[in-house]
């Protein structure tokens, strides 16, 4: 019945257009796969490409109890496994397949640094497979099933286009080389499950995401706050029952995933120590967060021990996430959940310990999910997020594909989504100046030699410039989440340009329609469960 109503909802032209978007998205990813990857031709450690390959080597040749433990066959100093067990299982499955098609790729101890063409083909293909099987289907399912029945199909297609064409995830996964598409795809599916009140399924999917990549802790507070808030709103007895059910599901999911490492306290402790290595430092390279941006004035890395700095980061992050978390706990709606996911993940990026440049993707994907509600802010944020990773991408030799991908993304977004339509003139002008400033910094980094005394000058300027933007976006998205008088303050600040008031009314009407549709979806899902 659900499939029939979904199929009759769209015109015959919808599915060919959707297929075209998917084919174009995959074409971009395949094209990026032809370029260089992290650490290519840079022994002895190479880069993330070699790290993932080495994990396949370790997990497909050694028993699970040795994966996270230093030993004669597993040197943790050489790209030791430091992701949760679900990543390890994924790498083991890929390693087993590699043994069948190309045993040299995962030969224990002798395959370090291997960069043959057939090895690159296998590794690149393994990322593309996860794009096809998980990431792209998750995006499509989200925008099709979470939107009101009467939503114009062009809005759905445009939203899918922005999500699937976002250059950041492509440049990191298919260029630099990682598997962020797995953890973020699971997170998107968990968000979709929440919109249909399938809370237990959402908990399972998010636990899987968290057990694939520990950086999904950035999203843990929004999921916890939303689900706990719904339990509180359900009344005493029903709320306690729901909370107990969620707790049991979470414990069971973790127990199943961690079962090979729960035979002893030492085994579990070894995994945890690998996942949270507090001796690695405050941040990686020139990341666009608070601690790196203030480093020219205060070098926290040099004056405070890593263990103490980790505690400071935890305290500051906890304090800064409280407004968004408490607001979501008090009013657990999907609109607030979306913005809380953005706000809290952005706060984690700005203030938490040991942050990578790539971690901005964890905030960028929730931003993609509200593109049809706030197109200008979303497109602007996504462009700045890619800009913040330019030093990393340049190091990998990916400046040309980055320029092409960003240019195509901006032109297609401007043509189809039209983010600047009916926007205040001063906001559009500010966005244009902001992006022009980013372009100038990239050109300066590429063509102007840095002073010998400050060899990383332009990389640091990019980090500071991006960090300033992220603070402004965090303030803006907080106002969007809190709503009421806070959102009125935002609109009052923007008013004075033609079209602002009408845009606000349009946005409010859209929000009402989305909330009504979510209520309808929840009622229908409850009645369906009752009939079963």
Short mmCIF file of C-alpha atoms in Angstrom, two decimals:
data_model
loop_
_atom_site.label_atom_id
_atom_site.label_comp_id
_atom_site.label_asym_id
_atom_site.label_seq_id
_atom_site.Cartn_x
_atom_site.Cartn_y
_atom_site.Cartn_z
CA UNK A 1 0.00 0.00 0.00
CA UNK A 2 2.81 2.40 0.88
CA UNK A 3 4.66 1.73 -2.34
CA UNK A 4 1.49 2.24 -4.37
CA UNK A 5 0.77 5.63 -2.80
CA UNK A 6 4.41 6.65 -3.25
CA UNK A 7 4.48 5.67 -6.91
CA UNK A 8 1.22 7.49 -7.68
CA UNK A 9 2.52 10.58 -5.91
CA UNK A 10 5.00 11.47 -8.66
CA UNK A 11 4.67 12.15 -12.35
CA UNK A 12 6.17 9.75 -14.94
CA UNK A 13 9.00 12.25 -15.49
CA UNK A 14 10.12 12.11 -11.85
CA UNK A 15 11.94 8.78 -11.94
CA UNK A 16 14.01 9.41 -15.12
CA UNK A 17 15.07 12.75 -13.60
CA UNK A 18 15.97 11.03 -10.35
CA UNK A 19 17.97 8.42 -12.24
CA UNK A 20 19.80 11.19 -14.09
CA UNK A 21 20.74 12.87 -10.79
CA UNK A 22 22.11 9.57 -9.45
CA UNK A 23 24.07 8.90 -12.64
CA UNK A 24 25.59 12.39 -12.58
CA UNK A 25 26.47 12.01 -8.89
CA UNK A 26 28.16 8.68 -9.56
CA UNK A 27 29.95 10.11 -12.59
CA UNK A 28 31.46 12.82 -10.40
CA UNK A 29 32.57 10.20 -7.88
CA UNK A 30 34.12 7.96 -10.52
CA UNK A 31 35.92 10.95 -12.05
CA UNK A 32 37.32 11.95 -8.66
CA UNK A 33 38.53 8.40 -8.14
CA UNK A 34 40.91 8.89 -11.07
CA UNK A 35 42.85 11.56 -9.15
CA UNK A 36 45.42 11.15 -6.41
CA UNK A 37 44.68 10.03 -2.90
CA UNK A 38 45.96 10.76 0.58
CA UNK A 39 49.66 10.00 0.99
CA UNK A 40 50.16 8.80 -2.57
CA UNK A 41 53.88 8.26 -3.20
CA UNK A 42 54.79 9.52 0.28
CA UNK A 43 56.45 6.73 2.26
CA UNK A 44 56.85 5.48 4.90
CA UNK A 45 53.37 6.21 6.35
CA UNK A 46 51.57 7.26 3.14
CA UNK A 47 48.05 8.37 4.25
CA UNK A 48 44.42 7.48 4.88
CA UNK A 49 44.36 5.33 1.73
CA UNK A 50 47.09 3.12 3.19
CA UNK A 51 45.43 3.19 6.62
CA UNK A 52 42.20 1.71 5.26
CA UNK A 53 44.09 -0.85 3.17
CA UNK A 54 46.19 -1.84 6.18
CA UNK A 55 43.05 -2.35 8.25
CA UNK A 56 41.83 -4.77 5.59
CA UNK A 57 45.16 -6.55 5.88
CA UNK A 58 45.01 -6.83 9.68
CA UNK A 59 41.34 -7.78 10.05
CA UNK A 60 41.38 -10.41 7.29
CA UNK A 61 44.52 -12.14 8.59
CA UNK A 62 44.37 -11.90 12.38
CA UNK A 63 41.75 -12.97 14.93
CA UNK A 64 39.56 -10.20 16.34
CA UNK A 65 41.23 -10.23 19.74
CA UNK A 66 44.50 -9.02 18.10
CA UNK A 67 43.04 -6.19 15.99
CA UNK A 68 43.39 -3.46 18.62
CA UNK A 69 46.43 -4.88 20.48
CA UNK A 70 50.08 -4.22 19.70
CA UNK A 71 51.94 -7.38 18.76
CA UNK A 72 54.59 -8.86 16.45
CA UNK A 73 52.08 -9.08 13.59
CA UNK A 74 50.22 -5.86 14.36
CA UNK A 75 52.37 -2.78 14.86
CA UNK A 76 49.97 -0.14 16.18
CA UNK A 77 52.51 2.55 15.31
CA UNK A 78 51.86 1.77 11.63
CA UNK A 79 48.24 2.81 11.12
CA UNK A 80 46.90 0.80 14.03
CA UNK A 81 43.15 0.27 13.90
CA UNK A 82 41.50 3.15 15.78
CA UNK A 83 37.89 3.02 14.56
CA UNK A 84 35.02 1.10 16.24
CA UNK A 85 34.27 -2.59 15.58
CA UNK A 86 31.75 -2.04 12.76
CA UNK A 87 34.49 -0.42 10.69
CA UNK A 88 36.70 -3.40 11.49
CA UNK A 89 34.02 -5.83 10.27
CA UNK A 90 33.59 -3.80 7.08
CA UNK A 91 37.35 -3.85 6.50
CA UNK A 92 37.44 -7.60 7.20
CA UNK A 93 34.70 -8.24 4.61
CA UNK A 94 36.54 -6.10 2.05
CA UNK A 95 39.80 -7.86 2.93
CA UNK A 96 38.22 -11.28 2.40
CA UNK A 97 37.02 -10.20 -1.03
CA UNK A 98 40.49 -8.80 -1.79
CA UNK A 99 42.01 -12.20 -0.95
CA UNK A 100 39.90 -13.75 -3.69
CA UNK A 101 40.58 -11.16 -6.41
CA UNK A 102 44.03 -9.81 -5.45
CA UNK A 103 45.80 -11.53 -2.52
CA UNK A 104 48.81 -9.18 -2.73
CA UNK A 105 46.59 -6.31 -1.55
CA UNK A 106 46.21 -7.76 1.95
CA UNK A 107 49.30 -9.94 2.30
CA UNK A 108 50.20 -9.72 5.99
CA UNK A 109 53.41 -7.77 6.59
CA UNK A 110 54.51 -7.47 2.95
CA UNK A 111 51.77 -5.29 1.46
CA UNK A 112 52.64 -2.06 3.29
CA UNK A 113 52.55 0.93 0.99
CA UNK A 114 51.41 -1.03 -2.06
CA UNK A 115 50.13 1.34 -4.75
CA UNK A 116 49.66 -0.78 -7.86
CA UNK A 117 46.89 0.21 -10.30
CA UNK A 118 44.80 -2.88 -9.52
CA UNK A 119 45.07 -2.06 -5.78
CA UNK A 120 43.84 1.48 -6.39
CA UNK A 121 41.00 0.15 -8.52
CA UNK A 122 39.84 -2.21 -5.78
CA UNK A 123 40.07 0.42 -3.04
CA UNK A 124 38.29 3.09 -5.07
CA UNK A 125 35.59 0.62 -6.10
CA UNK A 126 34.99 -0.32 -2.46
CA UNK A 127 34.00 3.30 -1.70
CA UNK A 128 31.80 3.56 -4.78
CA UNK A 129 29.97 0.38 -3.76
CA UNK A 130 29.03 1.94 -0.41
CA UNK A 131 27.86 5.08 -2.23
CA UNK A 132 25.56 2.95 -4.41
CA UNK A 133 24.34 0.61 -1.67
CA UNK A 134 23.94 3.03 1.24
CA UNK A 135 24.73 6.73 0.95
CA UNK A 136 22.81 7.70 -2.19
CA UNK A 137 19.77 5.49 -1.39
CA UNK A 138 19.66 7.02 2.11
CA UNK A 139 19.57 10.54 0.66
CA UNK A 140 16.88 9.64 -1.87
CA UNK A 141 14.73 7.84 0.69
CA UNK A 142 15.01 10.71 3.14
CA UNK A 143 13.79 13.44 0.80
CA UNK A 144 11.07 11.29 -0.77
CA UNK A 145 9.52 9.86 2.39
CA UNK A 146 10.05 12.66 4.91
CA UNK A 147 8.42 15.41 2.87
CA UNK A 148 4.68 16.26 2.69
CA UNK A 149 2.60 14.40 0.11
CA UNK A 150 1.83 17.64 -1.74
CA UNK A 151 5.44 18.80 -1.94
CA UNK A 152 6.37 19.84 -5.46
CA UNK A 153 8.51 17.05 -6.89
CA UNK A 154 10.97 19.62 -8.27
CA UNK A 155 11.76 20.62 -4.66
CA UNK A 156 12.46 16.99 -3.78
CA UNK A 157 14.65 16.50 -6.86
CA UNK A 158 16.55 19.73 -6.20
CA UNK A 159 17.14 18.71 -2.57
CA UNK A 160 18.46 15.31 -3.65
CA UNK A 161 20.66 17.03 -6.21
CA UNK A 162 22.24 19.30 -3.58
CA UNK A 163 22.78 16.41 -1.18
CA UNK A 164 24.29 14.00 -3.71
CA UNK A 165 26.38 16.68 -5.46
CA UNK A 166 27.83 18.15 -2.24
CA UNK A 167 31.55 18.35 -3.09
CA UNK A 168 32.80 17.88 0.47
CA UNK A 169 31.80 14.25 0.93
CA UNK A 170 32.93 13.34 -2.61
CA UNK A 171 36.34 15.01 -2.30
CA UNK A 172 37.08 13.31 1.01
CA UNK A 173 35.69 9.83 0.31
CA UNK A 174 36.36 9.47 -3.41
CA UNK A 175 39.38 11.79 -3.55
CA UNK A 176 41.32 11.90 -0.29
CA UNK A 177 39.95 8.43 0.58
CA UNK A 178 37.70 7.47 3.46
CA UNK A 179 34.36 5.77 4.12
CA UNK A 180 32.37 8.62 5.67
CA UNK A 181 29.50 7.61 3.38
CA UNK A 182 28.80 4.62 5.63
CA UNK A 183 28.46 6.32 9.02
CA UNK A 184 26.71 9.38 7.58
CA UNK A 185 24.39 7.26 5.44
CA UNK A 186 23.33 5.32 8.55
CA UNK A 187 22.77 8.61 10.38
CA UNK A 188 20.49 9.87 7.59
CA UNK A 189 18.46 6.64 7.72
CA UNK A 190 18.18 6.99 11.50
CA UNK A 191 16.86 10.52 11.02
CA UNK A 192 14.30 9.23 8.51
CA UNK A 193 13.19 6.58 11.01
CA UNK A 194 12.65 9.30 13.62
CA UNK A 195 10.36 11.21 11.27
CA UNK A 196 8.06 8.15 11.17
CA UNK A 197 8.33 7.59 14.96
CA UNK A 198 10.18 4.32 14.43
CA UNK A 199 12.24 5.22 17.48
CA UNK A 200 13.64 1.74 18.12
CA UNK A 201 14.77 1.39 14.52
CA UNK A 202 16.31 4.86 14.69
CA UNK A 203 18.20 3.85 17.83
CA UNK A 204 19.57 0.72 16.13
CA UNK A 205 20.64 2.63 13.01
CA UNK A 206 22.33 5.38 14.99
CA UNK A 207 24.12 2.86 17.21
CA UNK A 208 25.43 1.25 14.03
CA UNK A 209 26.58 4.66 12.77
CA UNK A 210 28.31 5.38 16.08
CA UNK A 211 29.94 1.96 16.05
CA UNK A 212 31.27 2.60 12.57
CA UNK A 213 32.88 5.93 13.40
CA UNK A 214 33.26 7.40 16.87
CA UNK A 215 33.00 10.92 15.48
CA UNK A 216 29.26 10.27 15.28
CA UNK A 217 29.34 11.26 18.95
CA UNK A 218 28.80 14.72 17.43
CA UNK A 219 25.22 13.56 16.70
CA UNK A 220 24.68 11.53 19.86
CA UNK A 221 23.28 14.39 21.96
CA UNK A 222 20.59 15.37 19.40
CA UNK A 223 19.40 11.75 19.10
CA UNK A 224 19.48 11.27 22.87
CA UNK A 225 17.73 14.59 23.56
CA UNK A 226 14.99 13.97 20.99
CA UNK A 227 14.25 10.41 22.12
CA UNK A 228 14.39 11.30 25.81
CA UNK A 229 12.14 14.30 25.20
CA UNK A 230 9.59 12.08 23.46
CA UNK A 231 9.68 9.69 26.41
CA UNK A 232 9.03 12.57 28.81
CA UNK A 233 6.15 13.85 26.67
CA UNK A 234 4.56 10.38 26.58
CA UNK A 235 3.53 10.41 30.24
CA UNK A 236 4.94 8.59 33.23
CA UNK A 237 4.16 4.93 32.56
CA UNK A 238 4.35 5.00 28.76
CA UNK A 239 7.48 7.15 28.96
CA UNK A 240 9.23 4.74 31.34
CA UNK A 241 8.29 1.83 29.07
CA UNK A 242 9.65 3.63 25.98
CA UNK A 243 12.83 4.64 27.78
CA UNK A 244 13.40 1.07 29.01
CA UNK A 245 12.79 -0.29 25.49
CA UNK A 246 15.25 2.18 23.98
CA UNK A 247 17.83 1.36 26.65
CA UNK A 248 17.52 -2.36 26.00
CA UNK A 249 17.79 -1.86 22.23
CA UNK A 250 20.92 0.28 22.60
CA UNK A 251 22.57 -2.18 25.00
CA UNK A 252 21.68 -5.14 22.78
CA UNK A 253 23.03 -3.44 19.65
CA UNK A 254 26.30 -2.53 21.35
CA UNK A 255 26.59 -6.00 22.88
CA UNK A 256 26.18 -7.70 19.49
CA UNK A 257 28.69 -5.42 17.75
CA UNK A 258 31.23 -5.55 20.58
CA UNK A 259 30.77 -9.24 21.42
CA UNK A 260 34.23 -10.38 20.18
CA UNK A 261 35.85 -7.85 22.53
CA UNK A 262 33.82 -8.46 25.68
CA UNK A 263 35.55 -11.66 26.75
CA UNK A 264 37.67 -9.69 29.23
CA UNK A 265 38.02 -6.22 30.67
CA UNK A 266 41.46 -5.88 29.11
CA UNK A 267 40.12 -6.67 25.64
CA UNK A 268 37.36 -4.05 25.85
CA UNK A 269 39.75 -1.53 27.39
CA UNK A 270 42.20 -1.99 24.52
CA UNK A 271 39.51 -1.04 22.00
CA UNK A 272 38.41 2.02 24.00
CA UNK A 273 41.99 3.24 24.36
CA UNK A 274 42.44 3.02 20.59
CA UNK A 275 39.19 4.90 19.94
CA UNK A 276 39.99 7.79 22.29
CA UNK A 277 43.75 8.44 22.22
CA UNK A 278 44.13 11.58 24.33
CA UNK A 279 47.86 11.77 23.63
CA UNK A 280 47.42 12.68 19.95
CA UNK A 281 47.00 16.40 20.38
CA UNK A 282 44.39 19.13 20.32
CA UNK A 283 43.81 19.23 16.54
CA UNK A 284 45.20 17.99 13.23
CA UNK A 285 47.09 20.40 10.93
CA UNK A 286 45.28 23.72 10.38
CA UNK A 287 41.67 22.89 11.23
CA UNK A 288 39.04 25.65 11.15
CA UNK A 289 38.04 25.43 14.82
CA UNK A 290 38.44 27.75 17.80
CA UNK A 291 41.62 26.28 19.26
CA UNK A 292 43.57 26.42 16.01
CA UNK A 293 42.27 29.89 15.10
CA UNK A 294 43.46 31.44 18.37
CA UNK A 295 46.80 29.61 18.25
CA UNK A 296 48.67 32.70 16.92
CA UNK A 297 47.73 34.42 20.18
CA UNK A 298 47.56 31.53 22.66
CA UNK A 299 49.29 28.23 21.92
CA UNK A 300 47.19 25.91 24.06
CA UNK A 301 48.99 22.87 22.62
CA UNK A 302 52.28 24.06 24.10
CA UNK A 303 51.20 25.38 27.50
CA UNK A 304 48.62 22.78 28.60
CA UNK A 305 49.12 19.01 28.81
CA UNK A 306 46.93 16.97 26.40
CA UNK A 307 45.04 15.25 29.23
CA UNK A 308 44.18 18.59 30.85
CA UNK A 309 43.32 20.15 27.50
CA UNK A 310 40.93 17.29 26.79
CA UNK A 311 39.09 18.09 30.02
CA UNK A 312 38.91 21.79 29.13
CA UNK A 313 37.55 20.93 25.68
CA UNK A 314 34.93 18.65 27.22
CA UNK A 315 33.83 21.37 29.65
CA UNK A 316 33.62 24.13 27.02
CA UNK A 317 31.83 21.85 24.53
CA UNK A 318 29.33 20.70 27.14
CA UNK A 319 28.47 24.24 28.18
CA UNK A 320 28.07 25.46 24.60
CA UNK A 321 25.80 22.56 23.60
CA UNK A 322 23.42 23.06 26.54
CA UNK A 323 21.08 25.69 24.96
CA UNK A 324 20.40 23.57 21.88
CA UNK A 325 20.15 20.32 23.85
CA UNK A 326 17.78 21.70 26.53
CA UNK A 327 15.56 23.31 23.89
CA UNK A 328 15.30 20.00 22.03
CA UNK A 329 14.61 18.12 25.27
CA UNK A 330 11.76 20.51 26.13
CA UNK A 331 10.21 20.50 22.65
CA UNK A 332 11.20 17.34 20.74
CA UNK A 333 9.97 18.21 17.24
CA UNK A 334 11.66 17.16 14.00
CA UNK A 335 12.39 20.78 13.07
CA UNK A 336 14.24 21.29 16.34
CA UNK A 337 15.98 17.95 15.95
CA UNK A 338 17.32 18.95 12.54
CA UNK A 339 18.72 22.25 13.78
CA UNK A 340 19.99 20.69 17.01
CA UNK A 341 21.92 18.15 14.90
CA UNK A 342 23.52 21.04 13.04
CA UNK A 343 24.18 23.16 16.11
CA UNK A 344 25.60 20.51 18.40
CA UNK A 345 27.80 18.91 15.73
CA UNK A 346 29.09 22.39 14.81
CA UNK A 347 29.84 23.15 18.46
CA UNK A 348 31.72 19.85 18.75
CA UNK A 349 33.74 20.75 15.67
CA UNK A 350 34.60 24.19 17.03
CA UNK A 351 35.54 23.24 20.59
CA UNK A 352 36.13 19.49 21.07
CA UNK A 353 39.46 17.69 21.39
CA UNK A 354 41.51 16.26 18.52
CA UNK A 355 39.48 17.59 15.60
CA UNK A 356 40.33 16.85 11.94
CA UNK A 357 39.58 19.13 8.99
CA UNK A 358 37.33 16.37 7.62
CA UNK A 359 35.12 16.47 10.73
CA UNK A 360 33.19 19.41 9.28
CA UNK A 361 31.37 16.81 7.16
CA UNK A 362 29.58 15.66 10.31
CA UNK A 363 27.93 19.07 10.53
CA UNK A 364 27.53 19.49 6.77
CA UNK A 365 25.32 16.43 6.19
CA UNK A 366 22.61 17.55 8.69
CA UNK A 367 22.80 20.96 7.01
CA UNK A 368 22.03 19.27 3.67
CA UNK A 369 18.82 17.84 5.16
CA UNK A 370 17.24 21.32 5.51
CA UNK A 371 18.19 22.62 2.07
CA UNK A 372 14.55 22.96 0.96
CA UNK A 373 13.74 25.03 4.06
CA UNK A 374 16.76 27.34 4.12
CA UNK A 375 18.53 27.14 0.73
CA UNK A 376 20.77 30.19 0.96
CA UNK A 377 22.23 29.35 4.37
CA UNK A 378 22.66 25.70 3.35
CA UNK A 379 24.44 26.36 0.05
CA UNK A 380 26.59 29.05 1.65
CA UNK A 381 27.58 26.76 4.53
CA UNK A 382 28.37 23.84 2.22
CA UNK A 383 30.66 26.01 0.08
CA UNK A 384 32.51 27.34 3.13
CA UNK A 385 32.85 23.81 4.52
CA UNK A 386 34.68 22.74 1.35
CA UNK A 387 36.81 25.89 1.48
CA UNK A 388 37.88 25.02 5.04
CA UNK A 389 39.34 21.73 3.74
CA UNK A 390 41.30 23.29 0.85
CA UNK A 391 44.73 22.96 2.56
CA UNK A 392 44.14 19.22 3.03
CA UNK A 393 42.85 18.81 -0.52
CA UNK A 394 45.81 20.75 -1.94
CA UNK A 395 48.18 18.47 -0.04
CA UNK A 396 46.55 15.52 -1.84
CA UNK A 397 46.87 17.22 -5.23
CA UNK A 398 43.10 17.72 -5.51
CA UNK A 399 42.91 21.47 -6.11
CA UNK A 400 41.78 21.14 -9.74
CA UNK A 401 38.95 18.63 -9.07
CA UNK A 402 37.98 20.72 -6.02
CA UNK A 403 37.68 23.84 -8.18
CA UNK A 404 35.66 21.99 -10.82
CA UNK A 405 33.36 20.26 -8.31
CA UNK A 406 32.68 23.47 -6.36
CA UNK A 407 32.04 25.46 -9.55
CA UNK A 408 29.57 22.89 -10.89
CA UNK A 409 27.89 22.63 -7.49
CA UNK A 410 27.46 26.40 -7.23
CA UNK A 411 26.18 26.82 -10.79
CA UNK A 412 23.72 23.91 -10.53
CA UNK A 413 22.50 25.07 -7.10
CA UNK A 414 22.09 28.62 -8.34
CA UNK A 415 20.12 27.44 -11.39
CA UNK A 416 17.88 24.79 -9.81
CA UNK A 417 17.62 25.70 -6.12
CA UNK A 418 17.96 29.48 -6.64
CA UNK A 419 19.15 30.16 -3.08
CA UNK A 420 19.35 33.93 -3.54
CA UNK A 421 15.74 34.27 -4.79
CA UNK A 422 13.66 36.67 -2.61
CA UNK A 423 16.56 37.02 -0.18
CA UNK A 424 17.48 40.35 1.43
CA UNK A 425 19.89 42.25 -0.81
CA UNK A 426 22.43 42.80 1.98
CA UNK A 427 22.49 39.08 2.77
CA UNK A 428 23.12 38.14 -0.88
CA UNK A 429 25.84 40.79 -1.10
CA UNK A 430 27.45 39.50 2.10
CA UNK A 431 27.43 35.96 0.74
CA UNK A 432 29.06 37.07 -2.50
CA UNK A 433 31.78 38.99 -0.65
CA UNK A 434 32.31 36.02 1.67
CA UNK A 435 32.81 33.60 -1.20
CA UNK A 436 35.01 36.05 -3.09
CA UNK A 437 37.21 36.35 -0.02
CA UNK A 438 37.58 32.57 0.04
CA UNK A 439 38.55 32.51 -3.64
CA UNK A 440 41.18 35.19 -3.05
CA UNK A 441 42.69 33.22 -0.16
CA UNK A 442 42.88 30.06 -2.29
CA UNK A 443 44.59 31.98 -5.10
CA UNK A 444 47.02 33.51 -2.62
CA UNK A 445 47.81 30.08 -1.20
CA UNK A 446 48.47 28.74 -4.68
CA UNK A 447 50.43 31.58 -6.26
CA UNK A 448 51.98 33.74 -3.50
CA UNK A 449 54.99 32.25 -1.67
CA UNK A 450 54.55 32.27 2.10
CA UNK A 451 57.19 34.04 4.22
CA UNK A 452 59.95 31.71 5.41
CA UNK A 453 59.18 32.66 9.00
CA UNK A 454 55.50 31.68 8.56
CA UNK A 455 55.38 28.80 6.05
CA UNK A 456 51.77 27.93 6.99
CA UNK A 457 50.49 31.52 6.88
CA UNK A 458 47.83 31.06 4.19
CA UNK A 459 46.64 27.72 5.57
CA UNK A 460 46.16 29.38 8.94
CA UNK A 461 44.33 32.32 7.35
CA UNK A 462 41.97 29.86 5.63
CA UNK A 463 41.32 28.17 8.99
CA UNK A 464 40.63 31.49 10.75
CA UNK A 465 38.43 32.77 7.90
CA UNK A 466 36.40 29.54 7.87
CA UNK A 467 36.17 29.43 11.67
CA UNK A 468 34.70 32.94 11.74
CA UNK A 469 32.03 31.78 9.28
CA UNK A 470 31.25 28.69 11.34
CA UNK A 471 30.69 30.82 14.44
CA UNK A 472 28.26 33.02 12.51
CA UNK A 473 26.47 29.96 11.11
CA UNK A 474 26.27 28.45 14.60
CA UNK A 475 24.63 31.64 15.88
CA UNK A 476 22.22 31.71 12.93
CA UNK A 477 21.19 28.05 13.21
CA UNK A 478 20.72 28.42 16.96
CA UNK A 479 18.24 31.23 16.32
CA UNK A 480 16.48 29.02 13.78
CA UNK A 481 16.19 26.20 16.30
CA UNK A 482 15.07 28.28 19.26
CA UNK A 483 12.38 30.00 17.14
CA UNK A 484 9.83 32.32 18.73
CA UNK A 485 11.27 35.63 19.84
CA UNK A 486 14.78 34.52 18.83
CA UNK A 487 13.75 33.90 15.22
CA UNK A 488 11.85 37.19 15.26
CA UNK A 489 15.10 38.90 16.25
CA UNK A 490 16.75 37.24 13.26
CA UNK A 491 14.06 38.42 10.84
CA UNK A 492 14.05 41.90 12.38
CA UNK A 493 17.77 42.06 11.77
CA UNK A 494 17.26 41.06 8.13
CA UNK A 495 14.17 43.14 7.42
CA UNK A 496 14.46 46.34 5.49
CA UNK A 497 15.03 44.66 2.13
CA UNK A 498 12.26 43.93 -0.31
CA UNK A 499 10.88 40.41 -0.12
CA UNK A 500 12.04 39.60 3.39
CA UNK A 501 8.61 39.55 4.99
CA UNK A 502 7.07 37.47 2.21
CA UNK A 503 9.96 35.04 2.47
CA UNK A 504 9.38 34.63 6.20
CA UNK A 505 5.69 33.92 5.63
CA UNK A 506 6.59 31.39 2.97
CA UNK A 507 9.03 29.67 5.30
CA UNK A 508 6.53 29.59 8.14
CA UNK A 509 3.89 28.07 5.87
CA UNK A 510 6.37 25.44 4.72
CA UNK A 511 7.27 24.59 8.32
CA UNK A 512 3.59 24.19 9.21
CA UNK A 513 3.04 21.87 6.24
CA UNK A 514 6.05 19.74 7.21
CA UNK A 515 4.87 19.44 10.81
CA UNK A 516 1.36 18.48 9.64
CA UNK A 517 2.79 15.85 7.33
CA UNK A 518 4.96 14.40 10.08
CA UNK A 519 1.94 14.20 12.35
CA UNK A 520 0.01 12.40 9.59
CA UNK A 521 2.91 9.98 9.01
CA UNK A 522 3.12 9.21 12.71
CA UNK A 523 -0.63 8.64 13.01
CA UNK A 524 -0.67 6.32 10.00
CA UNK A 525 2.35 4.37 11.26
CA UNK A 526 0.71 3.91 14.67
CA UNK A 527 -2.55 2.69 13.11
CA UNK A 528 -0.61 0.32 10.87
CA UNK A 529 1.19 -1.17 13.87
CA UNK A 530 -2.13 -1.54 15.71
CA UNK A 531 -3.67 -3.41 12.74
CA UNK A 532 -0.68 -5.73 12.67
#
